[in-house]
Amino acid sequence: MEPDELRQYFAGRLPHRLAEIEDACRAARDAGWTGEPLRTFHRLVHSLTGAGATFGFPEVSEIARGLEHLLAGLLKRDTPPGEPQIGEIEDFLAGLRPVG
Amino acid sequence: MAAMAPPALKRILFVEDDPDIQSIATMALESLGGFAVLACGSGDEALSRFAGFSPDLVLLDVMMPGMDGPTTLETLRRRPDGAGVPVVFMTARVQAHEIARYREMGAADVIAKPFDPMTLADTVQSIWRSLHP
């Protein structure tokens, strides 16, 4: 078990994980950014934050952490995001796509 | 009179919903630590398989869908066979007040996420030794 092998393994898993997150984002948006769909979106992004760092992808972890904090704020306030925050969510996802 | 040796850590029940983290941690604990690991993807699965595996130690993710880590621990503690087994939380939330809260819940210790797969087995072994001075 070498660090390069870990990175290679996770690189192969990233497209699937990012697709899952994009799906969860769409579901959260369709649900009005509330309830279980938003919690699922947040949980998947939270997992990516940890997994990225564990497998040697700090850049993935950093972007995911920013999105995670934004989503945690939405969950805490229980209010839908405004246009600027929706733009931020899209920016975070756009930042993740090239690494996936 | 010689001091009695601490019991050896052999069997670890690892509860983690992220499949990639589950794979890498299981591999690390088995190949680098020599432990027997049963990996479960949810609190429900862990509780249903607990008795059959009879672990020495439980590593428990905090944030999981369905039954989260604290609820899983609480449920385990109400069972006669789960009341005494050491449970170690694995979480990214490791501020002092959060660790204090996990200990109040009955956690023996906390491993911070992200963890280093290369040193995870050593960390777990150190925690085990600290529980059996």
XYZ file of N, CA and C in Angstrom:
699
model
N 0.852 -1.195 0.000
C 0.000 0.000 0.000
C 0.889 1.247 0.000
N 1.048 1.841 -1.164
C 1.899 3.017 -1.310
C 1.045 4.258 -1.586
N 1.561 5.447 -1.215
C 0.791 6.675 -1.463
C 0.373 6.845 -2.923
N 1.253 6.475 -3.864
C 0.898 6.597 -5.279
C -0.261 5.683 -5.657
N -0.270 4.508 -5.055
C -1.367 3.572 -5.328
C -2.685 4.121 -4.790
N -2.601 4.767 -3.623
C -3.803 5.360 -3.030
C -4.351 6.447 -3.938
N -3.459 7.284 -4.434
C -3.882 8.378 -5.318
C -4.511 7.824 -6.601
N -3.872 6.798 -7.140
C -4.367 6.204 -8.384
C -5.770 5.604 -8.179
N -5.917 4.929 -7.052
C -7.222 4.327 -6.742
C -8.292 5.414 -6.657
N -7.986 6.479 -5.913
C -8.995 7.517 -5.680
C -9.270 8.304 -6.963
N -8.247 8.504 -7.783
C -8.442 9.194 -9.062
C -9.461 8.430 -9.912
N -9.409 7.125 -9.833
C -10.360 6.307 -10.576
C -11.770 6.395 -10.015
N -11.876 6.711 -8.743
C -13.181 6.787 -8.073
C -13.811 8.178 -8.178
N -12.987 9.184 -8.450
C -13.494 10.561 -8.418
C -14.649 10.845 -9.388
N -14.587 10.388 -10.643
C -15.712 10.695 -11.542
C -17.052 10.218 -10.989
N -17.056 9.029 -10.412
C -18.301 8.497 -9.843
C -18.756 9.353 -8.662
N -17.808 9.716 -7.809
C -18.167 10.512 -6.617
C -18.700 11.883 -7.023
N -18.068 12.492 -8.011
C -18.526 13.820 -8.428
C -19.890 13.744 -9.107
N -20.129 12.687 -9.866
C -21.445 12.511 -10.488
C -22.520 12.359 -9.409
N -22.173 11.631 -8.380
C -23.104 11.437 -7.250
C -23.431 12.784 -6.581
N -22.402 13.612 -6.440
C -22.589 14.931 -5.812
C -23.424 15.841 -6.711
N -23.171 15.794 -8.007
C -23.967 16.607 -8.942
C -25.439 16.178 -8.882
N -25.675 14.872 -8.814
C -27.059 14.375 -8.709
C -27.701 14.872 -7.415
N -26.923 14.806 -6.325
C -27.454 15.239 -5.022
C -27.749 16.736 -5.032
N -26.933 17.494 -5.738
C -27.157 18.944 -5.855
C -28.465 19.210 -6.589
N -28.669 18.498 -7.679
C -29.919 18.676 -8.438
C -31.129 18.314 -7.567
N -31.004 17.229 -6.818
C -32.118 16.808 -5.961
C -32.386 17.856 -4.879
N -31.318 18.433 -4.315
C -31.482 19.457 -3.276
C -32.134 20.705 -3.862
N -31.699 21.065 -5.066
C -32.294 22.239 -5.721
C -33.777 21.999 -5.991
N -34.102 20.790 -6.502
C -35.500 20.469 -6.817
C -36.366 20.464 -5.560
N -35.733 20.190 -4.416
C -36.484 20.151 -3.152
C -36.507 21.519 -2.475
N -36.025 22.536 -3.170
C -36.045 23.880 -2.583
C -34.943 24.104 -1.559
N -33.862 23.351 -1.683
C -32.699 23.484 -0.796
C -33.073 23.259 0.670
N -33.901 22.265 0.903
C -34.279 21.954 2.292
C -34.356 20.443 2.462
N -34.498 20.043 3.720
C -34.816 18.657 4.061
C -33.726 17.656 3.740
N -34.151 16.407 3.573
C -33.215 15.298 3.405
C -32.331 15.456 2.162
N -32.870 15.935 1.021
C -31.984 16.088 -0.146
C -30.799 17.028 0.132
N -31.053 18.105 0.875
C -29.952 19.018 1.206
C -28.968 18.351 2.169
N -29.511 17.588 3.116
C -28.623 16.878 4.069
C -27.767 15.853 3.326
N -28.354 15.170 2.351
C -27.582 14.186 1.575
C -26.479 14.882 0.779
N -26.824 15.993 0.151
C -25.835 16.770 -0.610
C -24.677 17.171 0.315
N -25.010 17.694 1.478
C -23.987 18.108 2.448
C -23.135 16.913 2.896
N -23.771 15.786 3.156
C -23.035 14.621 3.651
C -22.052 14.105 2.600
N -22.482 14.072 1.343
C -21.593 13.593 0.275
C -20.390 14.523 0.097
N -20.653 15.820 0.196
C -19.547 16.779 0.062
C -18.612 16.666 1.279
N -19.197 16.499 2.450
C -18.394 16.297 3.673
C -17.486 15.072 3.506
N -18.034 13.998 2.960
C -17.238 12.781 2.754
C -16.095 13.034 1.779
N -16.377 13.812 0.742
C -15.335 14.106 -0.244
C -14.216 14.949 0.382
N -14.592 15.853 1.282
C -13.571 16.656 1.982
C -12.577 15.739 2.693
N -13.114 14.787 3.434
C -12.248 13.873 4.193
C -11.500 12.913 3.301
N -12.210 12.354 2.328
C -11.582 11.350 1.467
C -10.477 11.975 0.614
N -10.728 13.188 0.122
C -9.711 13.861 -0.695
C -8.397 13.995 0.063
N -8.494 14.424 1.306
C -7.277 14.589 2.113
C -6.647 13.240 2.444
N -7.471 12.254 2.725
C -6.947 10.925 3.085
C -6.181 10.290 1.931
N -6.670 10.496 0.712
C -6.067 9.834 -0.456
C -5.041 10.709 -1.179
N -4.684 11.841 -0.585
C -3.628 12.658 -1.184
C -4.100 13.610 -2.257
N -5.334 14.092 -2.151
C -5.856 15.092 -3.080
C -6.270 16.347 -2.306
N -5.298 17.097 -1.809
C -5.637 18.266 -0.988
C -6.443 19.316 -1.742
N -6.238 19.412 -3.074
C -6.968 20.419 -3.854
C -8.461 20.075 -3.908
N -8.763 18.798 -4.004
C -10.160 18.351 -3.980
C -10.764 18.646 -2.612
N -10.006 18.314 -1.601
C -10.472 18.502 -0.227
C -10.751 19.972 0.063
N -9.881 20.825 -0.436
C -10.022 22.265 -0.172
C -11.296 22.831 -0.809
N -11.527 22.473 -2.064
C -12.746 22.964 -2.741
C -13.989 22.385 -2.055
N -13.932 21.083 -1.750
C -15.085 20.436 -1.113
C -15.357 21.058 0.260
N -14.304 21.430 0.977
C -14.494 22.025 2.303
C -15.251 23.359 2.200
N -14.898 24.148 1.194
C -15.602 25.414 0.999
C -17.082 25.189 0.741
N -17.379 24.220 -0.120
C -18.785 23.906 -0.423
C -19.481 23.333 0.815
N -18.762 22.496 1.530
C -19.336 21.893 2.746
C -19.754 22.973 3.757
N -18.893 23.957 3.948
C -19.210 25.036 4.900
C -20.428 25.836 4.437
N -20.484 26.096 3.138
C -21.634 26.831 2.605
C -22.932 26.048 2.869
N -22.883 24.731 2.596
C -24.079 23.906 2.770
C -24.430 23.755 4.254
N -23.408 23.680 5.094
C -23.667 23.588 6.542
C -24.399 24.839 7.016
N -24.015 25.990 6.447
C -24.693 27.243 6.797
C -26.156 27.217 6.381
N -26.424 26.665 5.193
C -27.811 26.565 4.729
C -28.626 25.665 5.656
N -28.012 24.546 6.053
C -28.724 23.618 6.941
C -29.010 24.265 8.292
N -28.038 25.026 8.773
C -28.174 25.645 10.095
C -29.271 26.711 10.080
N -29.266 27.520 9.015
C -30.233 28.622 8.962
C -31.610 28.165 8.495
N -31.623 27.009 7.783
C -32.883 26.475 7.268
C -33.607 27.488 6.376
N -32.819 28.215 5.600
C -33.423 29.132 4.626
C -32.786 28.856 3.268
N -33.560 28.943 2.208
C -32.997 28.669 0.877
C -31.917 29.689 0.516
N -30.958 29.269 -0.296
C -29.898 30.204 -0.694
C -30.425 31.255 -1.663
N -29.809 32.428 -1.635
C -30.126 33.451 -2.628
C -29.325 33.181 -3.889
N -29.535 34.015 -4.887
C -28.837 33.843 -6.168
C -27.313 33.827 -6.003
N -26.751 34.742 -5.171
C -25.290 34.712 -5.025
C -24.778 33.387 -4.469
N -25.508 32.830 -3.496
C -25.061 31.555 -2.914
C -25.224 30.400 -3.905
N -26.295 30.448 -4.689
C -26.460 29.406 -5.720
C -25.308 29.496 -6.725
N -24.907 30.724 -7.032
C -23.748 30.921 -7.909
C -22.481 30.348 -7.293
N -22.339 30.540 -5.978
C -21.160 29.986 -5.286
C -21.162 28.460 -5.347
N -22.332 27.867 -5.126
C -22.432 26.395 -5.191
C -21.994 25.912 -6.573
N -22.489 26.598 -7.591
C -22.127 26.211 -8.971
C -20.634 26.389 -9.219
N -20.080 27.459 -8.633
C -18.635 27.689 -8.799
C -17.813 26.571 -8.144
N -18.233 26.162 -6.951
C -17.523 25.077 -6.280
C -17.581 23.800 -7.121
N -18.763 23.496 -7.631
C -18.906 22.278 -8.445
C -18.069 22.393 -9.718
N -18.061 23.585 -10.302
C -17.242 23.782 -11.513
C -15.762 23.594 -11.187
N -15.365 23.981 -9.974
C -13.964 23.808 -9.562
C -13.585 22.356 -9.380
N -14.570 21.540 -9.027
C -14.286 20.119 -8.809
C -14.235 19.333 -10.121
N -14.978 19.780 -11.126
C -15.090 18.989 -12.373
C -13.738 18.676 -13.027
N -12.831 19.654 -13.140
C -11.566 19.314 -13.818
C -10.753 18.253 -13.096
N -10.804 18.221 -11.768
C -10.014 17.209 -11.061
C -10.658 15.838 -11.139
N -11.973 15.824 -11.431
C -12.657 14.534 -11.565
C -12.467 13.960 -12.955
N 6.662 -10.710 41.366
C 5.573 -11.189 40.523
C 5.516 -10.350 39.243
N 5.516 -10.999 38.101
C 5.502 -10.271 36.832
C 4.141 -9.616 36.601
N 4.195 -8.432 35.965
C 2.940 -7.737 35.659
C 2.180 -8.512 34.589
N 0.857 -8.479 34.690
C 0.042 -9.194 33.716
C 0.046 -8.415 32.388
N 0.263 -9.128 31.292
C 0.280 -8.458 29.988
C -1.129 -7.988 29.627
N -1.228 -6.825 28.963
C -2.555 -6.359 28.548
C -3.129 -7.293 27.491
N -4.434 -7.360 27.392
C -5.023 -8.204 26.336
C -4.633 -7.674 24.962
N -4.468 -8.580 24.013
C -4.098 -8.154 22.658
C -5.325 -7.667 21.903
N -5.114 -6.635 21.096
C -6.184 -6.143 20.220
C -6.171 -6.981 18.950
N -7.257 -7.693 18.711
C -7.293 -8.573 17.535
C -8.427 -8.228 16.564
N -9.584 -7.958 17.126
C -10.776 -7.836 16.264
C -11.345 -6.427 16.344
N -11.471 -5.805 15.185
C -11.976 -4.425 15.114
C -13.220 -4.385 14.237
N -14.270 -3.810 14.791
C -15.482 -3.540 14.007
C -15.383 -2.099 13.531
N -15.363 -1.921 12.213
C -15.162 -0.597 11.636
C -16.444 -0.165 10.938
N -17.014 0.947 11.383
C -18.308 1.394 10.877
C -18.125 2.719 10.144
N -18.343 2.694 8.827
C -18.045 3.861 7.986
C -18.897 3.763 6.722
N -19.610 4.826 6.392
C -20.502 4.747 5.226
C -19.792 5.044 3.905
N -18.660 5.752 3.965
C -17.945 6.087 2.720
C -17.176 4.848 2.241
N -17.528 4.308 1.056
C -16.902 3.055 0.613
C -15.397 3.159 0.392
N -14.922 4.319 -0.045
C -13.478 4.462 -0.287
C -12.707 4.516 1.030
N -13.246 5.276 1.988
C -12.599 5.327 3.307
C -12.670 3.954 3.975
N -13.794 3.282 3.778
C -13.941 1.950 4.364
C -12.872 1.003 3.807
N -12.679 1.059 2.487
C -11.696 0.165 1.846
C -10.281 0.439 2.335
N -9.903 1.718 2.324
C -8.509 2.030 2.645
C -8.200 1.783 4.116
N -9.147 2.110 4.984
C -8.903 1.891 6.410
C -8.858 0.405 6.733
N -9.733 -0.354 6.100
C -9.741 -1.802 6.341
C -8.416 -2.407 5.884
N -7.974 -1.984 4.700
C -6.704 -2.480 4.177
C -5.553 -2.113 5.124
N -5.574 -0.889 5.607
C -4.500 -0.433 6.495
C -4.504 -1.201 7.817
N -5.670 -1.384 8.371
C -5.757 -2.073 9.663
C -5.386 -3.550 9.532
N -5.754 -4.156 8.406
C -5.454 -5.581 8.212
C -3.991 -5.797 7.820
N -3.543 -5.033 6.814
C -2.206 -5.329 6.276
C -1.089 -4.729 7.119
N -1.305 -3.538 7.658
C -0.246 -2.911 8.451
C -0.366 -3.228 9.942
N -1.610 -3.431 10.395
C -1.795 -3.679 11.829
C -1.972 -5.145 12.178
N -2.319 -5.963 11.192
C -2.519 -7.381 11.453
C -3.816 -7.687 12.185
N -4.760 -6.744 12.166
C -6.022 -6.956 12.868
C -7.022 -7.681 11.959
N -7.973 -8.352 12.600
C -9.136 -8.868 11.862
C -10.182 -7.768 11.881
N -10.646 -7.371 10.709
C -11.560 -6.221 10.612
C -12.876 -6.654 9.973
N -13.960 -6.264 10.609
C -15.276 -6.393 9.978
C -15.757 -4.980 9.678
N -15.897 -4.661 8.392
C -16.336 -3.318 7.989
C -17.837 -3.324 7.749
N -18.499 -2.336 8.318
C -19.950 -2.190 8.130
C -20.230 -0.789 7.601
N -21.243 -0.690 6.741
C -21.530 0.591 6.103
C -22.558 1.444 6.816
N -23.105 0.953 7.917
C -24.122 1.731 8.636
C -24.175 1.284 10.092
N -24.785 2.133 10.920
C -24.970 1.772 12.316
C -25.857 0.550 12.466
N -26.899 0.482 11.663
C -27.810 -0.671 11.722
C -27.070 -1.976 11.428
N -26.252 -1.938 10.374
C -25.506 -3.151 10.008
C -24.538 -3.540 11.126
N -23.880 -2.537 11.703
C -22.917 -2.812 12.775
C -23.610 -3.463 13.973
N -24.771 -2.945 14.333
C -25.481 -3.493 15.490
C -25.953 -4.914 15.221
N -26.349 -5.184 13.990
C -26.855 -6.526 13.694
C -25.718 -7.549 13.591
N -24.510 -7.093 13.283
C -23.400 -8.041 13.121
C -22.456 -8.057 14.319
N -22.729 -7.193 15.276
C -21.837 -7.036 16.439
C -21.640 -8.355 17.188
N -22.732 -9.002 17.549
C -22.648 -10.212 18.385
C -21.886 -11.331 17.671
N -22.103 -11.461 16.377
C -21.459 -12.530 15.624
C -19.953 -12.334 15.495
N -19.508 -11.089 15.539
C -18.075 -10.805 15.358
C -17.350 -10.679 16.688
N -18.067 -10.190 17.697
C -17.512 -10.022 19.044
C -16.196 -9.226 19.032
N -16.265 -7.954 18.650
C -15.029 -7.168 18.503
C -14.394 -6.796 19.843
N -13.072 -6.568 19.796
C -12.380 -6.018 20.966
C -12.575 -4.508 21.024
N -12.752 -3.899 19.850
C -12.806 -2.435 19.739
C -13.716 -2.065 18.553
N -14.400 -0.942 18.690
C -15.237 -0.453 17.588
C -14.709 0.906 17.137
N -14.482 1.061 15.839
C -14.166 2.363 15.240
C -15.431 2.842 14.555
N -15.904 4.024 14.949
C -17.246 4.440 14.554
C -17.245 5.844 13.956
N -17.651 5.913 12.692
C -17.805 7.213 12.036
C -18.941 7.977 12.726
N -18.797 9.283 12.825
C -19.831 10.077 13.501
C -20.975 10.405 12.549
N -20.638 10.954 11.367
C -21.690 11.392 10.447
C -21.995 10.300 9.431
N -23.149 9.667 9.617
C -23.573 8.621 8.681
C -25.058 8.817 8.391
N -25.503 8.406 7.205
C -26.944 8.492 6.941
C -27.690 7.481 7.799
N -28.929 7.739 8.070
C -29.700 6.839 8.926
C -29.244 6.999 10.358
N -28.808 5.902 10.970
C -28.348 5.956 12.357
C -26.924 6.517 12.407
N -26.757 7.663 13.031
C -25.410 8.258 13.076
C -24.567 7.578 14.168
N -23.299 8.018 14.278
C -22.383 7.377 15.224
C -22.847 7.470 16.676
N -23.203 8.671 17.154
C -23.650 8.773 18.546
C -24.867 7.909 18.865
N -25.814 7.830 17.926
C -27.002 7.000 18.174
C -26.620 5.522 18.176
N -25.695 5.154 17.292
C -25.228 3.766 17.265
C -24.564 3.409 18.592
N -23.732 4.322 19.109
C -23.067 4.077 20.388
C -24.098 3.942 21.520
N -25.049 4.850 21.518
C -26.079 4.828 22.561
C -26.843 3.493 22.534
N -27.171 3.032 21.332
C -27.907 1.773 21.188
C -27.044 0.593 21.635
N -25.779 0.650 21.273
C -24.851 -0.419 21.657
C -24.706 -0.506 23.169
N -24.651 0.641 23.809
C -24.439 0.664 25.261
C -25.619 0.091 26.043
N -26.782 0.075 25.410
C -27.966 -0.458 26.098
C -28.022 -1.985 26.026
N -27.128 -2.579 25.206
C -27.108 -4.034 25.073
C -26.111 -4.627 26.059
N -26.436 -5.766 26.655
C -25.494 -6.381 27.597
C -24.137 -6.697 26.955
N -24.154 -7.142 25.688
C -22.890 -7.514 25.044
C -22.128 -6.309 24.497
N -22.770 -5.138 24.503
C -22.092 -3.964 23.954
C -21.779 -2.897 24.984
N -22.093 -3.178 26.209
C -21.948 -2.154 27.245
C -20.485 -1.810 27.539
N -19.597 -2.794 27.389
C -18.221 -2.568 27.835
C -17.193 -2.415 26.738
N -17.566 -2.643 25.504
C -16.557 -2.603 24.428
C -16.127 -1.158 24.153
N -14.824 -0.913 24.061
C -14.369 0.455 23.776
C -14.786 0.904 22.371
N -15.306 2.109 22.300
C -15.727 2.685 21.017
C -14.918 3.951 20.767
N -14.312 4.032 19.589
C -13.509 5.199 19.213
C -14.203 5.879 18.038
N -14.543 7.133 18.219
C -15.163 7.886 17.133
C -14.107 8.321 16.127
N -14.498 8.350 14.847
C -13.648 8.908 13.796
C -14.419 10.056 13.171
N -13.854 11.243 13.241
C -14.601 12.424 12.812
C -13.667 13.582 12.475
N -14.186 14.472 11.615
C -13.439 15.694 11.295
C -13.696 16.778 12.346
N -14.704 16.558 13.169
C -15.063 17.569 14.172
C -14.341 17.270 15.470
N -13.171 17.860 15.628
C -12.328 17.507 16.769
C -11.897 18.729 17.575
N -12.783 19.724 17.658
C -12.493 20.824 18.573
C -12.663 20.302 20.002
N -12.017 20.995 20.952
C -11.983 20.494 22.331
C -13.380 20.218 22.878
N -14.319 21.142 22.627
C -15.655 20.930 23.186
C -16.370 19.758 22.515
N -16.006 19.498 21.232
C -16.627 18.360 20.544
C -16.064 17.036 21.083
N -14.761 17.017 21.324
C -14.162 15.798 21.889
C -14.735 15.532 23.278
N -14.899 16.608 24.066
C -15.464 16.446 25.413
C -16.875 15.852 25.326
N -17.626 16.292 24.327
C -18.992 15.784 24.174
C -18.986 14.304 23.776
N -18.045 13.903 22.911
C -17.964 12.492 22.527
C -17.621 11.623 23.739
N -16.743 12.151 24.578
C -16.359 11.373 25.766
C -17.535 11.261 26.735
N -18.299 12.334 26.839
C -19.500 12.278 27.692
C -20.477 11.212 27.184
N -20.495 11.044 25.868
C -21.379 10.027 25.282
C -20.884 8.612 25.576
N -19.614 8.502 25.965
C -19.063 7.187 26.267
C -17.977 6.730 25.323
N -17.521 7.614 24.439
C -16.429 7.233 23.541
C -15.126 7.121 24.335
N -14.338 6.094 24.000
C -13.059 5.909 24.681
C -12.017 6.888 24.164
N -12.138 7.259 22.917
C -11.175 8.187 22.313
C -11.739 8.671 20.977
N -10.973 9.536 20.313
C -11.397 10.100 19.030
C -10.201 10.099 18.080
N -10.418 9.640 16.855
C -9.392 9.737 15.810
C -9.854 10.800 14.827
N -8.972 11.759 14.561
C -9.336 12.871 13.681
C -9.303 12.437 12.219
N -10.289 12.907 11.478
C -10.300 12.771 10.020
C -9.895 14.099 9.418
N -9.163 14.135 8.326
C -8.660 12.966 7.615
C -7.535 12.297 8.387
N -7.454 10.990 8.251
C -6.387 10.240 8.909
C -5.373 9.798 7.864
N -4.191 9.455 8.346
C -3.145 8.950 7.454
C -3.252 7.424 7.433
N -3.578 6.838 6.280
C -3.731 5.374 6.235
C -2.470 4.634 6.692
N -1.298 5.264 6.459
C -0.055 4.585 6.793
C 0.166 4.491 8.308
N -0.483 5.358 9.077
C -0.258 5.348 10.530
C -1.521 4.993 11.322
N -2.606 4.700 10.618
C -3.870 4.433 11.318
C -3.750 3.253 12.292
N -3.118 2.176 11.840
C -3.007 0.988 12.700
C -2.218 1.300 13.971
N -1.148 2.082 13.825
C -0.359 2.467 15.006
C -1.190 3.323 15.955
N -1.969 4.238 15.391
C -2.815 5.096 16.220
C -3.809 4.263 17.024
N -4.415 3.314 16.350
C -5.400 2.453 17.021
C -4.719 1.621 18.109
N -3.538 1.109 17.786
C -2.807 0.319 18.785
C -2.437 1.165 20.006
N -2.049 2.425 19.768
C -1.710 3.327 20.881
C -2.929 3.582 21.767
N -4.073 3.781 21.118
C -5.306 3.999 21.894
C -5.608 2.761 22.730
N -5.448 1.597 22.132
C -5.725 0.342 22.845
C -4.808 0.222 24.069
N -3.525 0.545 23.876
C -2.586 0.462 25.010
C -2.962 1.455 26.102
N -3.415 2.642 25.692
C -3.789 3.651 26.688
C -5.016 3.207 27.488
N -5.807 2.324 26.910
C -6.986 1.819 27.616
C -6.635 0.656 28.537
N -5.412 0.119 28.364
C -4.968 -1.015 29.185
C -3.569 -0.741 29.725
N -3.441 0.279 30.590
C -2.104 0.655 31.073
C -1.498 -0.431 31.961
